Amino acid sequence: MKFTRPLILALVATGSLTACQTLPKTAPVINEQTYDDVLRFAITGKIGITTNTANGKQAGSAFYNWGQEDERFAIDLTGAFGMGATQIRYDGQQATLTNDKGEIQADSPEALLQKATGWHAPISHLPHWIVGKTAQGDTDSQQDEQGRLTQSTNDDWTASFEYPKNSPRPSRLVIHHTDGHHVVMTIVYPN
C-alpha cells in the first residue's frame, strides 16, 4: 500500500474525522492540566505539512476532526470537498489508519507513522500541545505574560503556540523539526 507521505503525516500527526462521522461527546478541556493529567477534547481544524524529500519539498493539507480522551483518540481527515477520507484511531494499545486503499495497524501512533511514511514525529505530544500545555519530555518552554505556553521543544521538534486574545487554549500550532519538516495546525473548539 503506498500513501502520499505529506498527507499521511498530516493525517497521523493531527488526524481528522470525515464530515459524515461524529465523535462521541467528550468533556471540556481542563485548563490547568499538565502532561500527567487527563486529556479530553473535541476539536476541528485544518492541518498543513511541508516536508523535504529527495525530490524537493512536498506539501499537503487536510481538514480534521479530533476527539481525545486520555491516551485514546479518533481522528478523521478529509481533503477538499470531502475527498480522500482517512480515519486514524488509537485505543491506548493499537493505532489503526484506514482509508480507501486499506488499513495499516501498529502498536503506537509513532509506529503507525513510521510504518505508513517512514517518518518520526512527536504524535503523543500533540494532545498536550493542542490544549496549550507541556508534554512529558518538553524542554525550553516559554510562556507569555498571561502564563500561556508560547513555545516548547521536544527532542528535535519545536512547537509555537498562537492564542486568540485572552483564550487559555491555542488556536494555532506551528511545529518545526530540525530536518525541515513543518506542520501548521489550526484549532477550533466547539462553543
Tab-separated table of C-alpha atoms in Angstrom:
chain	number	residue	atom	x	y	z
A	1	MET	CA	0.000	0.000	0.000
A	2	LYS	CA	1.502	3.336	-0.988
A	3	PHE	CA	0.392	6.543	0.706
A	4	THR	CA	1.354	10.112	-0.056
A	5	ARG	CA	3.784	10.951	2.742
A	6	PRO	CA	2.742	14.559	3.490
A	7	LEU	CA	-0.932	13.663	3.677
A	8	ILE	CA	-0.280	10.616	5.842
A	9	LEU	CA	1.927	12.665	8.185
A	10	ALA	CA	-0.789	15.286	8.328
A	11	LEU	CA	-3.364	12.589	8.983
A	12	VAL	CA	-1.418	10.712	11.584
A	13	ALA	CA	0.117	13.749	13.224
A	14	THR	CA	-3.147	15.568	13.677
A	15	GLY	CA	-5.858	13.483	12.171
A	16	SER	CA	-9.350	14.390	11.313
A	17	LEU	CA	-12.792	12.939	11.100
A	18	THR	CA	-14.859	12.780	7.949
A	19	ALA	CA	-17.689	15.265	7.645
A	20	CYS	CA	-20.250	12.474	7.898
A	21	GLN	CA	-18.900	10.952	11.106
A	22	THR	CA	-19.449	12.165	14.617
A	23	LEU	CA	-17.282	11.634	17.634
A	24	PRO	CA	-18.592	10.623	20.997
A	25	LYS	CA	-19.213	13.622	23.241
A	26	THR	CA	-16.142	14.453	25.289
A	27	ALA	CA	-15.702	16.567	28.368
A	28	PRO	CA	-14.420	20.124	28.001
A	29	VAL	CA	-10.718	20.816	28.164
A	30	ILE	CA	-9.323	21.203	31.646
A	31	ASN	CA	-7.309	24.428	31.546
A	32	GLU	CA	-4.963	23.544	34.410
A	33	GLN	CA	-3.683	20.244	33.015
A	34	THR	CA	-0.109	19.121	32.850
A	35	TYR	CA	1.221	16.158	30.905
A	36	ASP	CA	0.181	13.668	33.572
A	37	ASP	CA	-3.433	14.897	33.830
A	38	VAL	CA	-6.447	13.525	31.961
A	39	LEU	CA	-6.799	14.852	28.404
A	40	ARG	CA	-10.279	15.319	26.936
A	41	PHE	CA	-11.236	17.435	23.973
A	42	ALA	CA	-13.081	17.551	20.670
A	43	ILE	CA	-11.696	19.895	18.021
A	44	THR	CA	-11.811	20.577	14.302
A	45	GLY	CA	-9.489	22.484	12.029
A	46	LYS	CA	-7.017	22.236	9.220
A	47	ILE	CA	-3.528	20.825	9.110
A	48	GLY	CA	-0.834	21.507	6.571
A	49	ILE	CA	2.578	19.955	6.258
A	50	THR	CA	5.679	20.692	4.256
A	51	THR	CA	8.473	18.138	4.052
A	52	ASN	CA	11.857	17.923	2.411
A	53	THR	CA	12.357	14.906	0.180
A	54	ALA	CA	14.973	13.738	-2.300
A	55	ASN	CA	12.747	15.286	-4.999
A	56	GLY	CA	12.443	18.657	-3.247
A	57	LYS	CA	9.714	19.966	-0.998
A	58	GLN	CA	6.331	18.266	-0.762
A	59	ALA	CA	3.259	19.834	0.798
A	60	GLY	CA	-0.215	18.651	1.673
A	61	SER	CA	-3.176	19.658	3.792
A	62	ALA	CA	-6.369	18.194	5.193
A	63	PHE	CA	-9.355	19.148	7.313
A	64	TYR	CA	-9.676	17.219	10.542
A	65	ASN	CA	-11.989	16.351	13.420
A	66	TRP	CA	-10.209	15.058	16.504
A	67	GLY	CA	-11.712	13.525	19.636
A	68	GLN	CA	-9.383	12.728	22.528
A	69	GLU	CA	-9.961	11.031	25.869
A	70	ASP	CA	-6.880	10.226	27.916
A	71	GLU	CA	-4.485	8.469	25.528
A	72	ARG	CA	-7.275	7.261	23.207
A	73	PHE	CA	-8.190	9.275	20.133
A	74	ALA	CA	-10.245	9.253	16.957
A	75	ILE	CA	-9.163	11.461	14.070
A	76	ASP	CA	-10.870	11.803	10.719
A	77	LEU	CA	-9.141	13.618	7.874
A	78	THR	CA	-10.631	14.817	4.627
A	79	GLY	CA	-9.318	16.750	1.676
A	80	ALA	CA	-11.090	19.440	-0.292
A	81	PHE	CA	-14.765	18.691	-0.991
A	82	GLY	CA	-14.662	15.660	1.313
A	83	MET	CA	-12.224	13.770	-0.898
A	84	GLY	CA	-9.655	11.330	0.456
A	85	ALA	CA	-11.244	10.383	3.762
A	86	THR	CA	-8.874	8.757	6.237
A	87	GLN	CA	-9.591	7.586	9.765
A	88	ILE	CA	-6.950	7.219	12.453
A	89	ARG	CA	-7.801	5.533	15.732
A	90	TYR	CA	-5.765	4.738	18.819
A	91	ASP	CA	-7.264	2.762	21.698
A	92	GLY	CA	-4.268	3.033	24.008
A	93	GLN	CA	-2.754	-0.195	22.695
A	94	GLN	CA	-3.105	-0.208	18.909
A	95	ALA	CA	-3.133	2.519	16.267
A	96	THR	CA	-5.077	1.997	13.030
A	97	LEU	CA	-5.145	4.051	9.837
A	98	THR	CA	-7.987	3.272	7.425
A	99	ASN	CA	-8.706	4.781	4.019
A	100	ASP	CA	-9.987	3.651	0.626
A	101	LYS	CA	-6.685	1.833	-0.007
A	102	GLY	CA	-6.935	-0.352	3.068
A	103	GLU	CA	-5.797	-0.459	6.658
A	104	ILE	CA	-2.479	-0.191	8.483
A	105	GLN	CA	-2.012	-1.102	12.154
A	106	ALA	CA	0.798	-0.530	14.645
A	107	ASP	CA	1.368	-0.618	18.396
A	108	SER	CA	1.603	3.177	18.771
A	109	PRO	CA	0.792	6.357	16.816
A	110	GLU	CA	4.530	6.928	16.265
A	111	ALA	CA	4.981	3.359	14.981
A	112	LEU	CA	1.973	3.834	12.678
A	113	LEU	CA	3.531	6.974	11.203
A	114	GLN	CA	6.857	5.181	10.775
A	115	LYS	CA	5.138	2.225	9.089
A	116	ALA	CA	2.990	4.387	6.784
A	117	THR	CA	5.572	7.016	5.832
A	118	GLY	CA	9.000	6.149	7.221
A	119	TRP	CA	8.963	9.327	9.347
A	120	HIS	CA	9.178	10.047	13.059
A	121	ALA	CA	7.076	12.710	14.810
A	122	PRO	CA	6.062	13.587	18.391
A	123	ILE	CA	2.473	12.433	17.862
A	124	SER	CA	1.928	11.541	21.510
A	125	HIS	CA	2.804	15.120	22.483
A	126	LEU	CA	0.234	16.759	20.196
A	127	PRO	CA	-2.751	16.315	22.549
A	128	HIS	CA	-0.895	18.244	25.256
A	129	TRP	CA	0.217	20.951	22.835
A	130	ILE	CA	-3.307	21.244	21.410
A	131	VAL	CA	-4.584	22.324	24.828
A	132	GLY	CA	-1.611	24.646	25.367
A	133	LYS	CA	0.256	22.510	27.903
A	134	THR	CA	3.703	20.970	28.005
A	135	ALA	CA	4.143	17.305	27.159
A	136	GLN	CA	6.395	14.886	29.001
A	137	GLY	CA	9.982	15.498	27.911
A	138	ASP	CA	9.407	19.095	26.751
A	139	THR	CA	12.294	21.485	27.368
A	140	ASP	CA	12.953	25.176	26.837
A	141	SER	CA	9.289	26.030	27.393
A	142	GLN	CA	8.335	29.714	27.255
A	143	GLN	CA	5.189	31.476	28.448
A	144	ASP	CA	3.594	34.841	27.774
A	145	GLU	CA	2.614	37.405	30.425
A	146	GLN	CA	-0.692	35.533	30.937
A	147	GLY	CA	1.127	32.284	31.745
A	148	ARG	CA	0.175	30.637	28.438
A	149	LEU	CA	2.650	28.336	26.724
A	150	THR	CA	4.129	30.095	23.675
A	151	GLN	CA	6.945	27.716	22.748
A	152	SER	CA	8.139	24.269	23.758
A	153	THR	CA	10.785	21.891	22.446
A	154	ASN	CA	10.768	18.096	22.468
A	155	ASP	CA	13.865	16.444	21.015
A	156	ASP	CA	14.245	17.905	17.500
A	157	TRP	CA	10.702	19.358	17.400
A	158	THR	CA	9.783	22.904	18.439
A	159	ALA	CA	6.139	23.919	18.812
A	160	SER	CA	5.000	27.552	18.776
A	161	PHE	CA	1.541	28.496	20.047
A	162	GLU	CA	-0.796	31.319	18.963
A	163	TYR	CA	-3.804	32.344	21.063
A	164	PRO	CA	-6.894	34.449	20.375
A	165	LYS	CA	-6.975	37.405	22.816
A	166	ASN	CA	-7.464	36.081	26.366
A	167	SER	CA	-8.155	32.440	25.498
A	168	PRO	CA	-6.268	29.836	27.552
A	169	ARG	CA	-6.297	27.469	24.540
A	170	PRO	CA	-4.245	27.948	21.373
A	171	SER	CA	-5.933	28.477	18.024
A	172	ARG	CA	-2.823	27.648	16.005
A	173	LEU	CA	0.244	25.447	16.379
A	174	VAL	CA	3.332	25.764	14.222
A	175	ILE	CA	5.706	22.839	14.664
A	176	HIS	CA	9.208	22.712	13.156
A	177	HIS	CA	11.697	19.869	13.012
A	178	THR	CA	15.419	20.461	12.666
A	179	ASP	CA	15.377	18.472	9.381
A	180	GLY	CA	12.961	20.947	7.759
A	181	HIS	CA	9.576	19.272	8.373
A	182	HIS	CA	6.985	21.954	9.078
A	183	VAL	CA	3.456	21.379	10.406
A	184	VAL	CA	0.811	24.098	10.785
A	185	MET	CA	-2.375	23.236	12.622
A	186	THR	CA	-5.412	25.467	13.143
A	187	ILE	CA	-7.566	24.507	16.117
A	188	VAL	CA	-11.277	25.236	16.547
A	189	TYR	CA	-13.049	24.302	19.776
A	190	PRO	CA	-16.839	23.948	19.845
A	191	ASN	CA	-18.684	26.760	21.608
